[in-house]
Coordinates of C-alpha atoms in Angstrom, one line a residue:
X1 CA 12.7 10.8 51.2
X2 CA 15.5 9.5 48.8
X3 CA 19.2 8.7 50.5
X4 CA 21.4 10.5 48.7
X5 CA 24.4 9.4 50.6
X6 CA 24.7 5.5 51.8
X7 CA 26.4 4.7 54.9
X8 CA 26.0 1.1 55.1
X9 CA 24.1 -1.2 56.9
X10 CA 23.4 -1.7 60.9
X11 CA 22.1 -4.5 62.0
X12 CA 21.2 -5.4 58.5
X13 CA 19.2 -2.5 57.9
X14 CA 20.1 0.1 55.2
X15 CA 21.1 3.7 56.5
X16 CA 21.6 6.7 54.3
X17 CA 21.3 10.5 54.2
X18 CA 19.7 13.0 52.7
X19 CA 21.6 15.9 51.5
X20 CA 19.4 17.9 53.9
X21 CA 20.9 16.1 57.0
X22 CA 23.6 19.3 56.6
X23 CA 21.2 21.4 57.8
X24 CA 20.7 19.7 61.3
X25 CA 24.6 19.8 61.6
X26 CA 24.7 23.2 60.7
X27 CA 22.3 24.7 62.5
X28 CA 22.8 22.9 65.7
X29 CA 26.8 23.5 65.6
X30 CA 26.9 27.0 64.4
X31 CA 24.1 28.1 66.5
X32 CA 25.9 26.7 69.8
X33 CA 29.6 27.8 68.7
X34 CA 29.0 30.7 67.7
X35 CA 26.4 31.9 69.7
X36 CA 25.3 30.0 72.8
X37 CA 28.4 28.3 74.8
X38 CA 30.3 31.8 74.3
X39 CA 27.6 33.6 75.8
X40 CA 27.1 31.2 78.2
X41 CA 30.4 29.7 79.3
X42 CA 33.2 32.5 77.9
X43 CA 36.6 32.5 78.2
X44 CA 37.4 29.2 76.0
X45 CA 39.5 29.4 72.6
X46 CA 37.2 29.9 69.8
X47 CA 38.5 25.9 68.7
X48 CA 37.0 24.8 71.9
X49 CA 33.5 26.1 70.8
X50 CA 33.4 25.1 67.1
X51 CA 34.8 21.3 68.3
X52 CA 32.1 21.9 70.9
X53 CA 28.9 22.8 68.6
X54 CA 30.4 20.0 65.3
X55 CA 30.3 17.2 68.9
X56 CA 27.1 18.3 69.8
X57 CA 25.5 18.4 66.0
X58 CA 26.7 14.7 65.4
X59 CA 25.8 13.0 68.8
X60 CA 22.4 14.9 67.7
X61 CA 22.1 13.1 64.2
X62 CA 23.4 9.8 66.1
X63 CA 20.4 10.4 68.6
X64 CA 17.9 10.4 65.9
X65 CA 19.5 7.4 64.1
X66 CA 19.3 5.4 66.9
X67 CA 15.7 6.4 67.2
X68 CA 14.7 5.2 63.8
X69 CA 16.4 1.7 64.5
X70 CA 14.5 1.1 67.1
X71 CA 11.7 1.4 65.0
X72 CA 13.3 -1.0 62.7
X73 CA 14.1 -3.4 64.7
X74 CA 11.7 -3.6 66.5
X75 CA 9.0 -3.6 63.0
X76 CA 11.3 -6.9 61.5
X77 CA 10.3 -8.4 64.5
X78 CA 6.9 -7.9 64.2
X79 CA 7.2 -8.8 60.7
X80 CA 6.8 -5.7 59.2
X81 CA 9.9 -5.4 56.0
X82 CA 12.3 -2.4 56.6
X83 CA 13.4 -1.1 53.6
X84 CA 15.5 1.2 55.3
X85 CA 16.4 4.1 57.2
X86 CA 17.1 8.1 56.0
X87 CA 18.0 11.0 58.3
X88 CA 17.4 13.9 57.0
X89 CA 16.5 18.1 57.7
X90 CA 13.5 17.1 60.4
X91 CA 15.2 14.1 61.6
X92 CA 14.5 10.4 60.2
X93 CA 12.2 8.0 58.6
X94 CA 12.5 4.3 58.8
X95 CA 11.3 3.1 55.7
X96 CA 8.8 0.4 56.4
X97 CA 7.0 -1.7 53.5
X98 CA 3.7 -3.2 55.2
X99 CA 1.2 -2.9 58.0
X100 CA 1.6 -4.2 61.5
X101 CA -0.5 -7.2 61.8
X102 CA -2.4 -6.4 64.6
X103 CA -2.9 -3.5 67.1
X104 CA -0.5 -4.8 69.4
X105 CA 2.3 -4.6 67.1
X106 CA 1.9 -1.6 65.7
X107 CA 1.6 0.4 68.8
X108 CA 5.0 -1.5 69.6
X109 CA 6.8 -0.2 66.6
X110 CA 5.6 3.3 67.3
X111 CA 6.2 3.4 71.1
X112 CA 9.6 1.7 70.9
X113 CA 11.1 5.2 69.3
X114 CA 10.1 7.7 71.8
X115 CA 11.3 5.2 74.9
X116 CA 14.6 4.9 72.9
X117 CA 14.8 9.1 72.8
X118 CA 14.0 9.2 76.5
X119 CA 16.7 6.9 77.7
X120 CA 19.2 8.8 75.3
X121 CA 18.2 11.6 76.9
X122 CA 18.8 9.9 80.7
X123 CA 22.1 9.3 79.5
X124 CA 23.2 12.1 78.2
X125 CA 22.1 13.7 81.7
X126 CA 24.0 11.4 83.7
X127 CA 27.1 11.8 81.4
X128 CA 27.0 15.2 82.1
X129 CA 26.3 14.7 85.9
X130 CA 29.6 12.7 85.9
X131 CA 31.7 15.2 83.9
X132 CA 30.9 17.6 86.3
X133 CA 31.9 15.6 89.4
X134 CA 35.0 14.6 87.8
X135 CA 36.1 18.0 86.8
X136 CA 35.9 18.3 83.2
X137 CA 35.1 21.4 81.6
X138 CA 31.6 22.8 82.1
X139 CA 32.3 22.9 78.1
X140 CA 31.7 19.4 77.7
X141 CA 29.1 19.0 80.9
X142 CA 26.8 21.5 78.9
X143 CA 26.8 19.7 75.4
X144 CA 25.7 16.8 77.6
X145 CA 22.8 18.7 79.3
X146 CA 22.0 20.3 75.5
X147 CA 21.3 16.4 74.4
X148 CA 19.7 15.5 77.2
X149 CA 17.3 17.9 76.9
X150 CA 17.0 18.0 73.0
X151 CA 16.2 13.8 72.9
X152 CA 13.6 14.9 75.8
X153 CA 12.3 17.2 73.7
X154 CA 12.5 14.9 70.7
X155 CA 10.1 12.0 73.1
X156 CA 8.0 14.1 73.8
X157 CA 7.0 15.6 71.1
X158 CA 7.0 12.8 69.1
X159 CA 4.6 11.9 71.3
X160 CA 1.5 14.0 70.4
X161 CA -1.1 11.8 69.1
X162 CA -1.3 13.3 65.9
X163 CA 0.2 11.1 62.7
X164 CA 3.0 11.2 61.5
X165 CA 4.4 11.5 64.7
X166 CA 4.6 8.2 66.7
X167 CA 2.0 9.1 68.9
X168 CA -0.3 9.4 65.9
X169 CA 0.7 5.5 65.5
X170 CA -0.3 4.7 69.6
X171 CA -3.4 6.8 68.5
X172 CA -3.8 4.8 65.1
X173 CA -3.6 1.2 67.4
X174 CA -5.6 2.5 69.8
X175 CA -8.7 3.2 67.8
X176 CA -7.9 0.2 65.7
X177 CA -8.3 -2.1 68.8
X178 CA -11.7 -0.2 69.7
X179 CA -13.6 -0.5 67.0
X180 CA -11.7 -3.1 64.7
X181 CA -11.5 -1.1 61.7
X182 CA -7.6 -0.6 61.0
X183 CA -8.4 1.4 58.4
X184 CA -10.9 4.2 59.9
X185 CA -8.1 4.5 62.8
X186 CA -5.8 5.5 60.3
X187 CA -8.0 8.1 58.8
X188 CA -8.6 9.7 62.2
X189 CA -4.8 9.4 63.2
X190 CA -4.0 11.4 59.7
X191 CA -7.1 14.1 60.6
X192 CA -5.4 14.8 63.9
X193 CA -1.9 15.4 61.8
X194 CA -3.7 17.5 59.7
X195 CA -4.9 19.7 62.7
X196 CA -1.9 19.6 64.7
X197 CA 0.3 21.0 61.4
X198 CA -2.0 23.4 60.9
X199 CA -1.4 24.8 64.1
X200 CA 2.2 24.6 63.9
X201 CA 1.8 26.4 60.3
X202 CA -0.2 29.1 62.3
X203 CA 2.1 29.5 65.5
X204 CA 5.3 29.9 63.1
X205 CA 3.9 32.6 61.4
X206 CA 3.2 34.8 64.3
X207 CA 6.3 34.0 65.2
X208 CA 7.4 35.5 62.3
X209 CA 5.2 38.5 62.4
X210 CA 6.1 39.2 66.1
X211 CA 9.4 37.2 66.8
X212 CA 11.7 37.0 64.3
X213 CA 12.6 34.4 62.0
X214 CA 12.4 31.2 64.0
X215 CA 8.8 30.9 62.9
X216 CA 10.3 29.6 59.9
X217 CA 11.0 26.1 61.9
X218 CA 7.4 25.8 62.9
X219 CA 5.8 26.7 59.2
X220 CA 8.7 24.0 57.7
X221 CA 7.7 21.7 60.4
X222 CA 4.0 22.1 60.1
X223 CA 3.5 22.0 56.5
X224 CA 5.5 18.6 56.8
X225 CA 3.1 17.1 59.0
X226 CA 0.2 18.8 56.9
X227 CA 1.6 16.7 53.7
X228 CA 2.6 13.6 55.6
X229 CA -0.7 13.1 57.6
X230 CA -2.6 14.2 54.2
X231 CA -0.9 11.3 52.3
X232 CA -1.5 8.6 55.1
X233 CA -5.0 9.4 55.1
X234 CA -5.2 9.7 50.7
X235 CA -3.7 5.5 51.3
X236 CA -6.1 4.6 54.2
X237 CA -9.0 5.4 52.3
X238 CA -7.5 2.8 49.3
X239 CA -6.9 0.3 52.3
X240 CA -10.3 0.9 53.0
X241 CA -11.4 0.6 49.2
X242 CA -9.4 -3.0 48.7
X243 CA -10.1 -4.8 51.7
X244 CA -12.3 -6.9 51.0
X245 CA -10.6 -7.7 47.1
X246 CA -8.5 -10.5 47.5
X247 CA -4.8 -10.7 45.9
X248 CA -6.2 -14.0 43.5
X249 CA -9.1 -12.2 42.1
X250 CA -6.6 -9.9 40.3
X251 CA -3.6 -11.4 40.0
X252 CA -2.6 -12.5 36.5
X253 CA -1.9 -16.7 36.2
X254 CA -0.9 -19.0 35.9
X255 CA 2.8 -18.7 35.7
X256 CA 5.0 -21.3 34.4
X257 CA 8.5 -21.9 35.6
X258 CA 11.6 -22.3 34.3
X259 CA 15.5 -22.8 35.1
X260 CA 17.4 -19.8 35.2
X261 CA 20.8 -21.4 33.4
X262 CA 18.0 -22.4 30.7
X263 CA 19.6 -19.9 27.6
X264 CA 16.5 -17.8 26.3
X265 CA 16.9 -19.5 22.5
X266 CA 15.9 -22.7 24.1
X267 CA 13.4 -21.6 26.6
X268 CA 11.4 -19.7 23.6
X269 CA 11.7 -22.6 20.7
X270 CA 10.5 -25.4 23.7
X271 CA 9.3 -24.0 27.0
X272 CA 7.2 -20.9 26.6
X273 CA 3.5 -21.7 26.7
X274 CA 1.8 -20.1 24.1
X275 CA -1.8 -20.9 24.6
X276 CA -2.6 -18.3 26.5
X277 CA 0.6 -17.0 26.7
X278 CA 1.6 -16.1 30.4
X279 CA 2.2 -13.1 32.0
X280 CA 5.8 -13.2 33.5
X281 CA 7.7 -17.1 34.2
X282 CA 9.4 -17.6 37.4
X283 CA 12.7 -18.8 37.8
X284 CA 13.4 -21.8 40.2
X285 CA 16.8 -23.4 41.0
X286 CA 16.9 -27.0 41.6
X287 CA 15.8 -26.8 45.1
X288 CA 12.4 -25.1 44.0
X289 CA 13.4 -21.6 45.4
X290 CA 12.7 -18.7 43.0
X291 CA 15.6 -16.8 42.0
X292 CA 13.7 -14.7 39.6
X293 CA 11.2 -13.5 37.5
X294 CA 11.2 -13.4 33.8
X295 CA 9.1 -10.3 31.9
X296 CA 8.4 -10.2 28.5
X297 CA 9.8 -6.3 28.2
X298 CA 13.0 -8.3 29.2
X299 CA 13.1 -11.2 26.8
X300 CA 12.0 -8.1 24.0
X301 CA 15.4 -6.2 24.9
X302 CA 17.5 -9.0 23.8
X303 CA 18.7 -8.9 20.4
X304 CA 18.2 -11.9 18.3
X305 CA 22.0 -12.8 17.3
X306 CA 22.2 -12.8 21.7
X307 CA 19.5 -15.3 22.4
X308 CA 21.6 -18.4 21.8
X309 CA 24.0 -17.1 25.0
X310 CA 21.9 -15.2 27.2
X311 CA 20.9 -16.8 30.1
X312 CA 17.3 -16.0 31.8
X313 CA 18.9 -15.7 35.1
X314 CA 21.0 -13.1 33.3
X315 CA 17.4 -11.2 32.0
X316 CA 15.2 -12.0 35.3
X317 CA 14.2 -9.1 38.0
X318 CA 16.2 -10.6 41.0
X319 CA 14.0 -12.4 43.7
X320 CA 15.6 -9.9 46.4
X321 CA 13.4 -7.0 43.9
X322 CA 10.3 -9.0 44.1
X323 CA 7.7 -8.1 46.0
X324 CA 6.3 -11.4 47.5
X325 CA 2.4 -11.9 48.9
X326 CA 0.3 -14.6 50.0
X327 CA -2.9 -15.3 47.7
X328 CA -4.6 -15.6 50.3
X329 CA -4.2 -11.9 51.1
X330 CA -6.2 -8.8 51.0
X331 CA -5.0 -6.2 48.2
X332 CA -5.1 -3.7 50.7
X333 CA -2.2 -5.0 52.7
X334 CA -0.4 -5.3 49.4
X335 CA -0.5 -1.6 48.5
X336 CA 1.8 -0.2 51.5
X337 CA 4.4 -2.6 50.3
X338 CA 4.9 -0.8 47.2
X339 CA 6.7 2.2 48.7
X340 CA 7.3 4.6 45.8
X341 CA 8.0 2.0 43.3
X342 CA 6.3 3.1 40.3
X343 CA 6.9 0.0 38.2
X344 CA 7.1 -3.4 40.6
X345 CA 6.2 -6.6 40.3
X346 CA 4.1 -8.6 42.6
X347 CA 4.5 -12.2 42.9
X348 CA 2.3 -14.2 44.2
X349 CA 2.2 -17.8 46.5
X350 CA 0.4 -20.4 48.5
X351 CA 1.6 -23.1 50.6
X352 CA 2.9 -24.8 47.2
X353 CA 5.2 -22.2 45.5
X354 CA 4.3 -19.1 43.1
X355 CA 0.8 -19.3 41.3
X356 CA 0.3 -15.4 39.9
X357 CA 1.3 -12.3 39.5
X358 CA 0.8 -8.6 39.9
X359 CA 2.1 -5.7 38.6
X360 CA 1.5 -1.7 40.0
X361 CA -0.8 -1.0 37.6
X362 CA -3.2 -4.0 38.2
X363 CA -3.3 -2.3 41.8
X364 CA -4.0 0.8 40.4
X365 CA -7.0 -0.7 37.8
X366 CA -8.3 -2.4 40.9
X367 CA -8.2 1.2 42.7
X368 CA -10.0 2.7 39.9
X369 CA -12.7 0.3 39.4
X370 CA -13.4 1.6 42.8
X371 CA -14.2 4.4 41.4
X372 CA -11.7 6.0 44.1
X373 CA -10.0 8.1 40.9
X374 CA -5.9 8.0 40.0
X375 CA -5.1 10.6 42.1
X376 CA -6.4 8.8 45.7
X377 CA -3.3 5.7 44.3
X378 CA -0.4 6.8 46.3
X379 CA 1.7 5.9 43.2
X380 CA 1.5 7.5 39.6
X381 CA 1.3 4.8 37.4
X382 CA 0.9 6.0 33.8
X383 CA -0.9 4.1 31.0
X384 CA -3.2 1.7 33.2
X385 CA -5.9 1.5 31.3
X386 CA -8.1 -1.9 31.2
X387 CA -5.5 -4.5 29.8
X388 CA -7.5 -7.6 28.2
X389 CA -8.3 -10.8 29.8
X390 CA -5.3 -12.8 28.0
X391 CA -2.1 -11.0 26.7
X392 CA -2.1 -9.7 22.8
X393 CA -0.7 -12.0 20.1
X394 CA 2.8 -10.5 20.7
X395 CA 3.0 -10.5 24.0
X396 CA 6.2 -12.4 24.2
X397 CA 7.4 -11.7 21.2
X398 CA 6.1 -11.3 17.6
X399 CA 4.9 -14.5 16.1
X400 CA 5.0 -16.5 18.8
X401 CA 7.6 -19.0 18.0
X402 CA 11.1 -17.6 17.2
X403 CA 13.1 -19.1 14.1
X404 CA 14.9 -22.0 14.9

């Protein structure tokens, strides 16, 4: 789910919308202004009702904001990297890159967003109570009760222990902490999703045969759950797969370093290793911390009459776009870092400082020599055939050695 619009950052966590956020707003304020709260409560100016229903529509989208940061927050703490956060038609996704480290944690990140629905909802119910005692208008006493009972709603459902939902997560720890397998729990957590969106798929269409068109919610809804839980269990089985492959028997090493005010004429005619040539070089500022990493599709895009200026701090991926792993690590916990990045890079440390690298589709080759198939990856890579066991001849660039 891509943000189309960014609103900024809260408590240094990225928030965004989708562009199908508008339909939350305008469902939830048209349906209560212009149906509802006049039937309900008439006798207010048709201003009072649209302010009313817009109010009501936003506190909505706040509510379900709130509930994704306290995913988020509560995930960094458990180290798990938040990428961010998008609301959008069905509500929100925090955006997490990683697996909980143990079964503790991750039924912490999951439980943590229901309890923050359920005291929303408390106090939207007690800032209705104390409307009403203070006179206000039952206008604004009943927008109250409407959250109230919506973020209950939102708890509880969320609740059902069927992934995506966060009770699919408590499910998901749960099994994980019985039998140890972190992966088979996920697989089962996704099987009830796939169940429970079925159903929802089935009750929306008899709504639709015998109701009306609010079955429509239920099919959107289930088929969403259907997909989701069908993708979660598609990278569970690659978990699963790469387990037991550790990050250093596929990363590609060694990697040399270099400093990134170093002008790329200079770094090619005296510092480029050519025997075997490397796969990327990391950039290091004086104090040893990496500030980048240098690839040879970025030193090729350089025209020759540039590479006496250009910098290879100027050419590097940023370190802030680096994806950064232990080689100590399994490639399974690798792979839910990726997100939908079709094209990262992967570096790799020990204790020391950076000693390989990976790219998406050396995840990918290491998926299919499990004979798992391209299309159980998460992420389309294209072209990952076997590469050879030291870069071609040009890998850097042709010849080897520019002219001087």
């Amino acid at each position: 789910m891509r943000t189309t619009l960014r609103l900024g950052r809260i408590a240094g966590i990225p928030v965004g919308l989708h562009w199908s956020v508008v339909g939350i707003v305008l469902l939830v304020a048209i349906g209560l202004a212009a149906r509802q709260l006049p039937l309900l409560f008439p006798g207010y100016p048709v201003a009072a009702y649209v302010v009313a229903g817009i109010g009501a529509a936003l506190l909505l989208v706040l509510s379900l904001l709130v509930h994704e940061l306290a995913h988020a927050v509560v995930a960094r703490r458990n180290g798990v990297e938040v990428a961010g956060i998008t609301l959008w038609l069905l509500g929100g996704v925090a955006q997490l890159r990683g697996e909980a480290r143990d079964a503790g944690a991750e039924a912490r990140i999951a439980a943590v967003g229901p309890a923050a629905s359920a005291l929303l909802a408390l106090l939207f119910a007690a800032l209705a109570s104390a409307t009403a005692q203070f006179g206000a208008a039952a206008l604004v006493a009943i927008v109250f009760v409407y959250l109230a009972l919506l973020n209950a709603a939102l708890a509880v459902f969320n609740l059902l222990p069927a992934a995506p939902l966060d009770g699919g997560r408590v499910l998901r720890a749960a099994l994980w902490r019985w039998r140890g397998d972190r992966w088979r729990a996920a697989i089962w957590s996704a099987y009830a999703g796939r169940v429970l969106g079925l159903l929802l798929i089935g009750l929306g269409i008899a709504q639709l045969l015998f109701r009306g068109t609010n079955g429509l919610w239920w099919v959107l809804l289930g088929w969403f759950i259907t997909a989701v839980a069908g993708a979660e269990a598609q990278q569970a089985r690659v978990g699963a797969a790469l387990a037991d492959v550790p990050v250093r028997d596929v990363m590609r090493h060694p990697v040399p370093s270099a400093g990134p005010d170093t002008t790329l004429h200079g770094f090619l005619r005296d510092g480029l290793p050519t025997d075997p040539p490397p796969p990327a070089v990391v950039l290091l500022d004086p104090d040893g911390h990496v500030t980048g990493l240098l690839t040879p599709n970025r030193i090729r895009s350089v025209p020759e009459d540039a590479r006496g200026t250009a910098r290879l701090g100027e050419l590097a991926v940023p370190a802030d776009q680096l994806i950064r792993v232990r080689v100590e690590e399994s490639l399974a916990t690798v792979v839910p870092r990726l997100g939908d990045q079709r094209h990262a890079w992967i570096l790799v440390e020990d204790a020391a400082g950076p000693v390989g690298v990976l790219t998406t589709s050396d995840v990918a080759e290491a998926v299919a020599d499990r004979r798992l198939g391209a299309a159980t990856f998460p992420i389309r890579v294209e072209g990952t055939g076997r590469r050879p066991s030291t870069p071609p001849s040009g890998w850097w660039f042709p010849g080897q050695r520019p002219p001087d």
